[in-house]
Amino acid sequence: MQGAGIAAAIEAKGLACRRGDRLLFRGLNLTLGAGDACLVTGPNGTGKSSLLRVLAGLLRPYGGSVERKGSCALLDENLALDPECSLREALTFWHRLDCAEQPHAVYEQMSLTSLLDVPVRYLSTGQRKRAGLARLILSEADIWLLDEPLNGLDTEAQALVTPLVDEHRSAGGICIAASHQPLAMNNAQTLALEEFAL
Amino acid sequence: MTFGLLLRRDLGNLLPGRRGGGTLLAVLFFLAVAILYPFAIGPSPSLLVRTGGGILWVAALLSSILPLERLVADDLKAGVFDQLHLRGISEELAMAARLAAHWLSFGPLLLAASLPAAALIGLESGTLLTLLLGLLAGTPGLAAIGLAVAALTASLRGGAALAGLLVIPLAIPILIFGAGALARPDTSAVWLAAAISLALCAVAPFAAGAAIRAARDG
C-alpha cells in the first residue's frame, strides 16, 4: 500500500447525487476502514456508477461529503488504454506513473503475457478488462472502486477476482464494488442503493 | 518526471506515424493551399509575391484546426483524465503537456513545409525569413487556442466543426501581427505576435483543465 503506516479509510456522510435534473440518491452514509468491503447493489439507473465516481472524487456530490484516507483506484468501463498502442506500451505508461516495479508477475496472474504485443484495439472486452485489473493491482492504491468488475470476463477470469479482492483487503485495503453478477466478498457490507432513492 | 511521461505519450499519439496523428494531414493541407493559390489568381509574379505571405498565414491558421478533432476528445471518452486525476495529476499539468506535444507535432513540420510553399509562390528570401519568424512566434499561440477550444468542445456532439469556428475569431490577433509583419521593414510585429502567443500559452492549460473538469460534471 502507498500510505504505509496510515490505515486506509473512507467515510461518506449524507451523500446526495444529482445527474441532470434527477436526484439519484440522498442521505447516504458509508463508513469503511482498513480491510472492509462493500457491495453496492440496485437496478440500472439508481446511480451505482455515479456513487463510485463521487467516492473517487471525480464527481462533486450534490450534498454531503466524502473523506478519504489513502489513494483511490477506479476500474470502470473506460479503461484508458490507447487503442493504437500495443498492450505492453499502453500499460507501461500507467505503470511508470504508478512507479510499479514488477509488472510481469501481475501480467502472468492475469494471463496477459501472450497478449502484450497485440494492439489494444484488437483485444476483446474481457482481455481489456483483465488489463484494467492488472493496472488496478499495480497502482497499489488503498481504496479500490470497482464498477461491474465481472462484466465481460469469462468464468475462469471471474474466479480470479474474489481472491484478488481478498488479498487486497488482507493487506489493509478497502474494496467497494458495484456488480450485477454475484461477487463473493467475505463479511462485506451491502448497500442497496434503491433505498436511498426518492 | 510525470510531465515527461505525459509528454512522451502525447507525442507518440500526435506525431505522424504508426498511431495516426492528424498533423501530417494538416501540413499537406497547408502545402495544397500553396499549390492551388497560383492556379486561382494567375501566374503574375508581382501579385503572388505581394499576397503570397498572407495566404500562407491563412493556410497555416486553417491547417492548425485540422488536428483538433482528436486532440482531447478521445482521451476524455476513454477515461484517461479520470485515471490521471485519481493519481493526483491535475488536469492543468496534463493539458500543459498536451500543449507542448501539440505544438511540437505540428509547429516544426509547418515551418519546414513553409520552405517548399514559399518556393511555389516565389517569395523572396527576406519575406520568407519574416514569414518563418512570424510562424515561429505565432504557432504556439495557435496551438494554445486550439487546445483550449478542443477541450471546451470535446464532450459535445459535432464538437470538431464547432471547434473550427471558435478558433477563427480567437486567432485574429495572431494573424494580424504575424501576417502584418510581412508588410513592415522591421520585426516589431513579430514580437507582438510572440507576446500574444506567450500569454495564450500561459492561460490555455488552465482554461483547458477547467473545461475537462466541467465536462466530467456535465
Short mmCIF file of C-alpha atoms in Angstrom, two decimals:
data_model
loop_
_atom_site.label_atom_id
_atom_site.label_comp_id
_atom_site.label_asym_id
_atom_site.label_seq_id
_atom_site.Cartn_x
_atom_site.Cartn_y
_atom_site.Cartn_z
CA MET A 1 0.00 0.00 0.00
CA GLN A 2 1.18 3.51 -0.72
CA GLY A 3 0.06 5.01 2.56
CA ALA A 4 2.02 2.53 4.65
CA GLY A 5 1.53 3.35 8.32
CA ILE A 6 -1.72 5.21 7.76
CA ALA A 7 -4.78 2.97 7.87
CA ALA A 8 -6.96 3.39 4.80
CA ALA A 9 -10.46 4.66 5.44
CA ILE A 10 -13.34 6.16 3.54
CA GLU A 11 -16.32 7.91 5.07
CA ALA A 12 -19.32 9.40 3.30
CA LYS A 13 -21.86 11.49 5.20
CA GLY A 14 -25.30 12.47 3.96
CA LEU A 15 -24.28 11.96 0.37
CA ALA A 16 -26.65 13.09 -2.39
CA CYS A 17 -26.04 12.91 -6.11
CA ARG A 18 -27.79 14.70 -8.95
CA ARG A 19 -27.38 13.95 -12.65
CA GLY A 20 -29.08 16.41 -14.95
CA ASP A 21 -32.25 17.39 -13.11
CA ARG A 22 -32.72 13.98 -11.47
CA LEU A 23 -31.77 13.38 -7.84
CA LEU A 24 -30.41 9.82 -7.87
CA PHE A 25 -29.97 9.22 -4.15
CA ARG A 26 -29.72 11.20 -0.94
CA GLY A 27 -28.89 10.75 2.73
CA LEU A 28 -26.36 8.03 2.03
CA ASN A 29 -23.88 7.23 4.80
CA LEU A 30 -20.98 4.86 4.42
CA THR A 31 -18.03 4.16 6.70
CA LEU A 32 -15.32 1.69 5.77
CA GLY A 33 -11.99 1.06 7.46
CA ALA A 34 -8.92 -0.98 6.58
CA GLY A 35 -9.87 -4.44 5.34
CA ASP A 36 -13.55 -3.63 4.85
CA ALA A 37 -15.59 -4.18 1.72
CA CYS A 38 -18.93 -3.00 0.47
CA LEU A 39 -21.12 -4.33 -2.33
CA VAL A 40 -23.34 -1.70 -3.93
CA THR A 41 -26.50 -3.12 -5.48
CA GLY A 42 -29.50 -1.63 -7.19
CA PRO A 43 -31.37 -1.69 -10.51
CA ASN A 44 -30.00 0.12 -13.58
CA GLY A 45 -30.07 3.87 -13.29
CA THR A 46 -30.05 4.07 -9.48
CA GLY A 47 -26.64 5.71 -9.58
CA LYS A 48 -24.16 2.95 -8.75
CA SER A 49 -21.55 4.26 -11.18
CA SER A 50 -22.20 7.84 -10.09
CA LEU A 51 -21.74 6.82 -6.44
CA LEU A 52 -18.37 5.27 -7.25
CA ARG A 53 -17.33 8.39 -9.15
CA VAL A 54 -18.40 10.60 -6.25
CA LEU A 55 -16.43 8.41 -3.83
CA ALA A 56 -13.42 8.63 -6.16
CA GLY A 57 -13.66 12.42 -6.14
CA LEU A 58 -14.39 12.61 -9.87
CA LEU A 59 -17.92 13.93 -9.41
CA ARG A 60 -18.90 16.65 -6.99
CA PRO A 61 -21.64 15.40 -4.66
CA TYR A 62 -24.86 17.42 -4.76
CA GLY A 63 -24.92 17.26 -0.97
CA GLY A 64 -22.88 15.71 1.82
CA SER A 65 -19.18 15.00 1.96
CA VAL A 66 -16.63 12.26 1.33
CA GLU A 67 -13.46 11.85 3.36
CA ARG A 68 -10.75 9.55 2.09
CA LYS A 69 -7.59 8.37 3.78
CA GLY A 70 -5.37 6.68 1.26
CA SER A 71 -5.17 6.58 -2.52
CA CYS A 72 -8.05 5.58 -4.76
CA ALA A 73 -8.18 3.44 -7.87
CA LEU A 74 -11.20 3.12 -10.13
CA LEU A 75 -11.93 0.28 -12.54
CA ASP A 76 -14.88 1.11 -14.76
CA GLU A 77 -15.86 0.63 -18.37
CA ASN A 78 -13.46 3.35 -19.55
CA LEU A 79 -10.15 1.55 -19.50
CA ALA A 80 -7.98 4.43 -20.72
CA LEU A 81 -5.69 2.21 -22.79
CA ASP A 82 -4.51 3.76 -26.06
CA PRO A 83 -6.16 1.70 -28.82
CA GLU A 84 -3.31 2.09 -31.33
CA CYS A 85 -0.58 1.04 -28.88
CA SER A 86 0.44 -2.48 -28.08
CA LEU A 87 -0.89 -3.65 -24.72
CA ARG A 88 2.63 -3.50 -23.33
CA GLU A 89 3.07 0.17 -24.30
CA ALA A 90 -0.41 1.11 -23.09
CA LEU A 91 0.11 -0.49 -19.69
CA THR A 92 3.71 0.68 -19.34
CA PHE A 93 2.59 4.32 -19.43
CA TRP A 94 0.41 3.76 -16.34
CA HIS A 95 2.97 1.59 -14.58
CA ARG A 96 5.59 4.29 -14.95
CA LEU A 97 3.20 6.85 -13.46
CA ASP A 98 2.47 4.43 -10.62
CA CYS A 99 6.17 3.51 -10.25
CA ALA A 100 5.21 -0.19 -10.36
CA GLU A 101 8.30 -2.36 -10.15
CA GLN A 102 7.38 -5.91 -11.06
CA PRO A 103 4.56 -5.80 -13.60
CA HIS A 104 5.37 -9.19 -15.12
CA ALA A 105 4.16 -11.27 -12.18
CA VAL A 106 0.81 -9.48 -12.43
CA TYR A 107 0.66 -9.94 -16.23
CA GLU A 108 1.22 -13.64 -15.63
CA GLN A 109 -1.51 -13.71 -12.98
CA MET A 110 -3.98 -12.06 -15.37
CA SER A 111 -2.82 -14.30 -18.29
CA LEU A 112 -1.80 -11.27 -20.33
CA THR A 113 1.74 -12.37 -21.18
CA SER A 114 0.87 -13.70 -24.64
CA LEU A 115 -1.15 -10.56 -25.47
CA LEU A 116 1.49 -7.94 -24.66
CA ASP A 117 2.46 -7.28 -28.29
CA VAL A 118 -1.11 -7.12 -29.59
CA PRO A 119 -2.52 -3.63 -30.27
CA VAL A 120 -5.21 -2.77 -27.74
CA ARG A 121 -7.87 -2.26 -30.42
CA TYR A 122 -7.63 -5.97 -31.38
CA LEU A 123 -8.28 -7.14 -27.81
CA SER A 124 -11.67 -8.45 -26.74
CA THR A 125 -13.73 -6.82 -23.99
CA GLY A 126 -12.67 -9.46 -21.48
CA GLN A 127 -8.99 -9.17 -22.38
CA ARG A 128 -9.14 -5.40 -21.93
CA LYS A 129 -10.88 -5.86 -18.61
CA ARG A 130 -8.05 -8.16 -17.47
CA ALA A 131 -5.59 -5.43 -18.47
CA GLY A 132 -7.64 -3.00 -16.40
CA LEU A 133 -7.42 -5.36 -13.43
CA ALA A 134 -3.64 -5.61 -13.90
CA ARG A 135 -3.37 -1.83 -13.79
CA LEU A 136 -5.61 -1.74 -10.71
CA ILE A 137 -3.33 -4.17 -8.87
CA LEU A 138 -0.15 -2.40 -9.95
CA SER A 139 -1.46 1.01 -8.90
CA GLU A 140 -1.11 -0.20 -5.29
CA ALA A 141 -3.96 2.07 -4.29
CA ASP A 142 -5.55 1.67 -0.87
CA ILE A 143 -9.17 2.04 -1.92
CA TRP A 144 -10.45 0.01 -4.86
CA LEU A 145 -13.61 1.20 -6.55
CA LEU A 146 -14.86 -1.48 -8.92
CA ASP A 147 -17.69 -0.74 -11.32
CA GLU A 148 -19.04 -4.03 -12.69
CA PRO A 149 -15.67 -5.78 -12.36
CA LEU A 150 -17.02 -9.09 -13.69
CA ASN A 151 -18.57 -7.68 -16.89
CA GLY A 152 -17.06 -9.24 -19.98
CA LEU A 153 -14.88 -11.71 -18.09
CA ASP A 154 -15.17 -15.45 -18.72
CA THR A 155 -15.80 -17.82 -15.79
CA GLU A 156 -12.11 -18.56 -15.41
CA ALA A 157 -11.21 -14.87 -15.15
CA GLN A 158 -14.21 -14.15 -12.93
CA ALA A 159 -12.90 -16.70 -10.45
CA LEU A 160 -9.70 -14.62 -10.21
CA VAL A 161 -11.45 -11.51 -8.92
CA THR A 162 -12.57 -12.78 -5.48
CA PRO A 163 -9.08 -13.90 -4.37
CA LEU A 164 -7.67 -10.59 -5.67
CA VAL A 165 -10.11 -8.64 -3.53
CA ASP A 166 -9.41 -10.88 -0.50
CA GLU A 167 -5.69 -10.38 -0.89
CA HIS A 168 -6.13 -6.62 -1.22
CA ARG A 169 -8.27 -6.49 1.94
CA SER A 170 -5.96 -8.66 4.00
CA ALA A 171 -3.19 -6.18 3.16
CA GLY A 172 -5.30 -3.41 4.73
CA GLY A 173 -7.07 -2.21 1.59
CA ILE A 174 -10.69 -1.28 1.07
CA CYS A 175 -12.89 -2.53 -1.74
CA ILE A 176 -16.18 -1.02 -2.89
CA ALA A 177 -17.80 -2.85 -5.78
CA ALA A 178 -20.95 -2.33 -7.79
CA SER A 179 -21.96 -5.50 -9.56
CA HIS A 180 -24.97 -7.20 -11.06
CA GLN A 181 -23.25 -10.53 -11.10
CA PRO A 182 -22.71 -12.24 -7.75
CA LEU A 183 -19.32 -11.15 -6.42
CA ALA A 184 -18.36 -13.10 -3.34
CA MET A 185 -16.70 -10.93 -0.68
CA ASN A 186 -16.39 -12.19 2.91
CA ASN A 187 -18.07 -10.04 5.57
CA ALA A 188 -18.92 -7.34 3.07
CA GLN A 189 -21.50 -4.67 3.82
CA THR A 190 -24.28 -4.45 1.30
CA LEU A 191 -25.59 -1.10 0.19
CA ALA A 192 -28.93 -1.31 -1.62
CA LEU A 193 -28.95 1.98 -3.46
CA GLU A 194 -32.69 1.94 -4.23
CA GLU A 195 -33.34 2.52 -0.51
CA PHE A 196 -31.80 5.97 -0.83
CA ALA A 197 -33.75 6.98 -3.91
CA LEU A 198 -36.56 9.48 -3.58
CA MET B 1 9.10 13.12 -14.32
CA THR B 2 5.32 13.00 -14.60
CA PHE B 3 5.42 15.81 -17.16
CA GLY B 4 7.99 13.87 -19.20
CA LEU B 5 5.85 10.71 -19.20
CA LEU B 6 2.77 12.65 -20.24
CA LEU B 7 4.68 14.48 -22.96
CA ARG B 8 6.10 11.23 -24.33
CA ARG B 9 2.70 9.57 -24.51
CA ASP B 10 1.12 12.65 -26.13
CA LEU B 11 3.91 12.97 -28.69
CA GLY B 12 3.53 9.30 -29.56
CA ASN B 13 -0.18 9.84 -30.17
CA LEU B 14 0.13 13.13 -32.07
CA LEU B 15 3.24 12.85 -34.24
CA PRO B 16 2.62 11.43 -37.70
CA GLY B 17 3.33 7.73 -37.78
CA ARG B 18 2.05 4.39 -36.65
CA ARG B 19 -0.58 5.74 -34.26
CA GLY B 20 -2.01 8.01 -36.92
CA GLY B 21 -1.68 11.53 -35.56
CA GLY B 22 -3.52 14.10 -37.66
CA THR B 23 -0.62 16.51 -38.10
CA LEU B 24 0.70 15.17 -41.41
CA LEU B 25 -2.72 15.81 -42.93
CA ALA B 26 -2.62 19.38 -41.61
CA VAL B 27 0.77 20.02 -43.22
CA LEU B 28 -0.35 18.50 -46.53
CA PHE B 29 -3.39 20.81 -46.42
CA PHE B 30 -1.04 23.76 -45.90
CA LEU B 31 1.03 22.72 -48.92
CA ALA B 32 -2.10 22.15 -51.00
CA VAL B 33 -3.12 25.77 -50.49
CA ALA B 34 0.31 26.91 -51.71
CA ILE B 35 -0.07 24.69 -54.77
CA LEU B 36 -3.62 25.84 -55.59
CA TYR B 37 -3.13 29.55 -54.98
CA PRO B 38 -1.16 30.40 -58.16
CA PHE B 39 -3.73 28.45 -60.22
CA ALA B 40 -6.53 30.50 -58.73
CA ILE B 41 -5.12 34.01 -59.08
CA GLY B 42 -2.89 33.56 -62.11
CA PRO B 43 0.87 33.37 -62.57
CA SER B 44 1.67 37.10 -62.27
CA PRO B 45 4.82 37.12 -60.08
CA SER B 46 4.25 40.59 -58.61
CA LEU B 47 0.75 39.69 -57.39
CA LEU B 48 1.95 36.33 -55.98
CA VAL B 49 4.84 37.92 -54.13
CA ARG B 50 2.68 40.69 -52.71
CA THR B 51 -0.13 38.42 -51.46
CA GLY B 52 1.64 35.06 -51.03
CA GLY B 53 2.89 35.56 -47.47
CA GLY B 54 -0.58 36.48 -46.26
CA ILE B 55 -2.21 33.49 -47.91
CA LEU B 56 0.36 31.17 -46.32
CA TRP B 57 -0.54 32.65 -42.93
CA VAL B 58 -4.23 31.97 -43.54
CA ALA B 59 -3.35 28.44 -44.66
CA ALA B 60 -1.28 27.90 -41.51
CA LEU B 61 -4.14 29.12 -39.31
CA LEU B 62 -6.71 26.90 -41.00
CA SER B 63 -4.46 23.85 -41.07
CA SER B 64 -3.87 24.20 -37.33
CA ILE B 65 -7.59 23.45 -36.88
CA LEU B 66 -7.36 20.01 -38.52
CA PRO B 67 -5.63 18.11 -35.67
CA LEU B 68 -8.07 19.45 -33.05
CA GLU B 69 -10.71 16.77 -33.51
CA ARG B 70 -8.71 14.06 -31.76
CA LEU B 71 -6.60 16.30 -29.53
CA VAL B 72 -8.69 15.94 -26.35
CA ALA B 73 -11.98 14.17 -27.16
CA ASP B 74 -10.58 10.62 -27.49
CA ASP B 75 -8.81 10.73 -24.13
CA LEU B 76 -11.81 12.27 -22.43
CA LYS B 77 -14.04 9.46 -23.68
CA ALA B 78 -11.51 6.77 -22.79
CA GLY B 79 -11.30 7.98 -19.20
CA VAL B 80 -7.61 8.92 -19.38
CA PHE B 81 -8.14 12.18 -17.47
CA ASP B 82 -10.15 10.32 -14.79
CA GLN B 83 -7.28 7.91 -14.25
CA LEU B 84 -4.76 10.77 -14.14
CA HIS B 85 -6.93 12.66 -11.64
CA LEU B 86 -7.05 9.59 -9.38
CA ARG B 87 -3.26 9.56 -9.40
CA GLY B 88 -3.19 13.15 -8.22
CA ILE B 89 -2.14 14.55 -11.62
CA SER B 90 -4.03 17.76 -12.25
CA GLU B 91 -5.86 18.43 -15.49
CA GLU B 92 -3.73 21.57 -15.85
CA LEU B 93 -0.48 19.58 -15.88
CA ALA B 94 -1.94 17.10 -18.36
CA MET B 95 -3.03 19.98 -20.58
CA ALA B 96 0.35 21.73 -20.35
CA ALA B 97 1.99 18.53 -21.59
CA ARG B 98 -0.64 18.23 -24.30
CA LEU B 99 0.02 21.82 -25.40
CA ALA B 100 3.74 21.20 -25.70
CA ALA B 101 3.16 17.96 -27.61
CA HIS B 102 0.57 19.59 -29.88
CA TRP B 103 2.94 22.38 -30.89
CA LEU B 104 5.93 20.04 -31.28
CA SER B 105 3.90 17.76 -33.52
CA PHE B 106 2.79 20.42 -35.99
CA GLY B 107 4.85 23.62 -35.46
CA PRO B 108 8.24 22.41 -36.72
CA LEU B 109 6.62 20.44 -39.55
CA LEU B 110 4.72 23.54 -40.65
CA LEU B 111 7.90 25.64 -40.59
CA ALA B 112 9.64 23.03 -42.72
CA ALA B 113 6.71 22.94 -45.13
CA SER B 114 6.86 26.73 -45.47
CA LEU B 115 10.08 26.39 -47.47
CA PRO B 116 8.58 24.47 -50.43
CA ALA B 117 5.37 26.51 -50.08
CA ALA B 118 7.31 29.78 -50.34
CA ALA B 119 9.20 28.41 -53.35
CA LEU B 120 5.91 27.53 -55.09
CA ILE B 121 4.67 31.09 -54.65
CA GLY B 122 8.06 32.63 -55.38
CA LEU B 123 8.59 34.57 -52.14
CA GLU B 124 11.88 36.44 -51.77
CA SER B 125 14.31 35.32 -49.10
CA GLY B 126 13.68 38.39 -46.92
CA THR B 127 9.92 37.81 -46.95
CA LEU B 128 10.47 34.10 -46.31
CA LEU B 129 12.57 34.89 -43.24
CA THR B 130 9.86 37.20 -41.86
CA LEU B 131 7.25 34.53 -42.59
CA LEU B 132 9.28 31.87 -40.77
CA LEU B 133 9.92 34.14 -37.78
CA GLY B 134 6.25 35.10 -37.67
CA LEU B 135 5.11 31.46 -37.82
CA LEU B 136 7.65 30.53 -35.14
CA ALA B 137 6.20 33.27 -32.93
CA GLY B 138 2.56 32.70 -33.80
CA THR B 139 2.10 28.92 -33.98
CA PRO B 140 2.46 28.35 -30.21
CA GLY B 141 -0.44 30.77 -29.76
CA LEU B 142 -2.47 28.94 -32.41
CA ALA B 143 -1.71 25.67 -30.58
CA ALA B 144 -2.84 27.20 -27.28
CA ILE B 145 -6.14 28.47 -28.71
CA GLY B 146 -6.68 25.13 -30.43
CA LEU B 147 -6.09 23.17 -27.22
CA ALA B 148 -8.46 25.31 -25.14
CA VAL B 149 -11.17 25.14 -27.79
CA ALA B 150 -10.68 21.38 -28.31
CA ALA B 151 -11.09 20.82 -24.56
CA LEU B 152 -14.19 23.03 -24.42
CA THR B 153 -15.89 21.20 -27.28
CA ALA B 154 -14.60 17.69 -26.51
CA SER B 155 -17.80 16.48 -24.85
CA LEU B 156 -20.13 17.96 -27.47
CA ARG B 157 -21.54 16.08 -30.40
CA GLY B 158 -20.14 17.57 -33.60
CA GLY B 159 -17.61 19.38 -31.43
CA ALA B 160 -14.90 19.29 -34.09
CA ALA B 161 -16.81 21.52 -36.51
CA LEU B 162 -17.67 23.93 -33.72
CA ALA B 163 -14.03 23.98 -32.64
CA GLY B 164 -13.05 25.12 -36.11
CA LEU B 165 -15.50 28.01 -35.97
CA LEU B 166 -14.42 29.06 -32.48
CA VAL B 167 -10.70 29.09 -33.26
CA ILE B 168 -11.00 31.55 -36.15
CA PRO B 169 -12.12 34.71 -34.28
CA LEU B 170 -9.76 33.99 -31.38
CA ALA B 171 -6.80 33.65 -33.74
CA ILE B 172 -7.33 37.02 -35.44
CA PRO B 173 -4.83 38.96 -33.25
CA ILE B 174 -2.07 36.48 -34.05
CA LEU B 175 -2.93 36.67 -37.74
CA ILE B 176 -2.91 40.48 -37.72
CA PHE B 177 0.54 40.76 -36.16
CA GLY B 178 2.07 37.63 -37.72
CA ALA B 179 0.96 38.41 -41.26
CA GLY B 180 1.26 42.16 -40.66
CA ALA B 181 4.99 41.71 -40.09
CA LEU B 182 5.32 40.85 -43.80
CA ALA B 183 4.36 44.42 -44.75
CA ARG B 184 6.83 46.11 -42.40
CA PRO B 185 10.55 46.65 -42.75
CA ASP B 186 11.29 45.72 -39.09
CA THR B 187 10.32 42.77 -36.88
CA SER B 188 8.28 44.63 -34.25
CA ALA B 189 5.02 42.93 -35.29
CA VAL B 190 6.70 39.50 -34.90
CA TRP B 191 7.48 40.38 -31.30
CA LEU B 192 3.88 41.39 -30.70
CA ALA B 193 2.70 38.07 -32.16
CA ALA B 194 5.17 36.31 -29.86
CA ALA B 195 3.85 38.23 -26.86
CA ILE B 196 0.27 37.21 -27.65
CA SER B 197 1.43 33.62 -28.09
CA LEU B 198 3.15 33.58 -24.71
CA ALA B 199 0.10 34.98 -22.95
CA LEU B 200 -2.15 32.40 -24.65
CA CYS B 201 0.24 29.55 -23.78
CA ALA B 202 0.18 30.65 -20.14
CA VAL B 203 -3.62 30.74 -19.98
CA ALA B 204 -4.55 27.75 -22.18
CA PRO B 205 -3.67 24.86 -19.79
CA PHE B 206 -5.86 26.40 -17.08
CA ALA B 207 -8.77 27.04 -19.44
CA ALA B 208 -8.50 23.54 -20.93
CA GLY B 209 -8.14 21.92 -17.48
CA ALA B 210 -11.25 23.68 -16.23
CA ALA B 211 -13.11 22.60 -19.37
CA ILE B 212 -12.22 18.95 -18.72
CA ARG B 213 -13.42 19.14 -15.12
CA ALA B 214 -16.65 20.75 -16.30
CA ALA B 215 -17.15 18.00 -18.90
CA ARG B 216 -16.88 15.40 -16.13
CA ASP B 217 -19.66 17.05 -14.11
CA GLY B 218 -21.92 17.54 -17.11
#
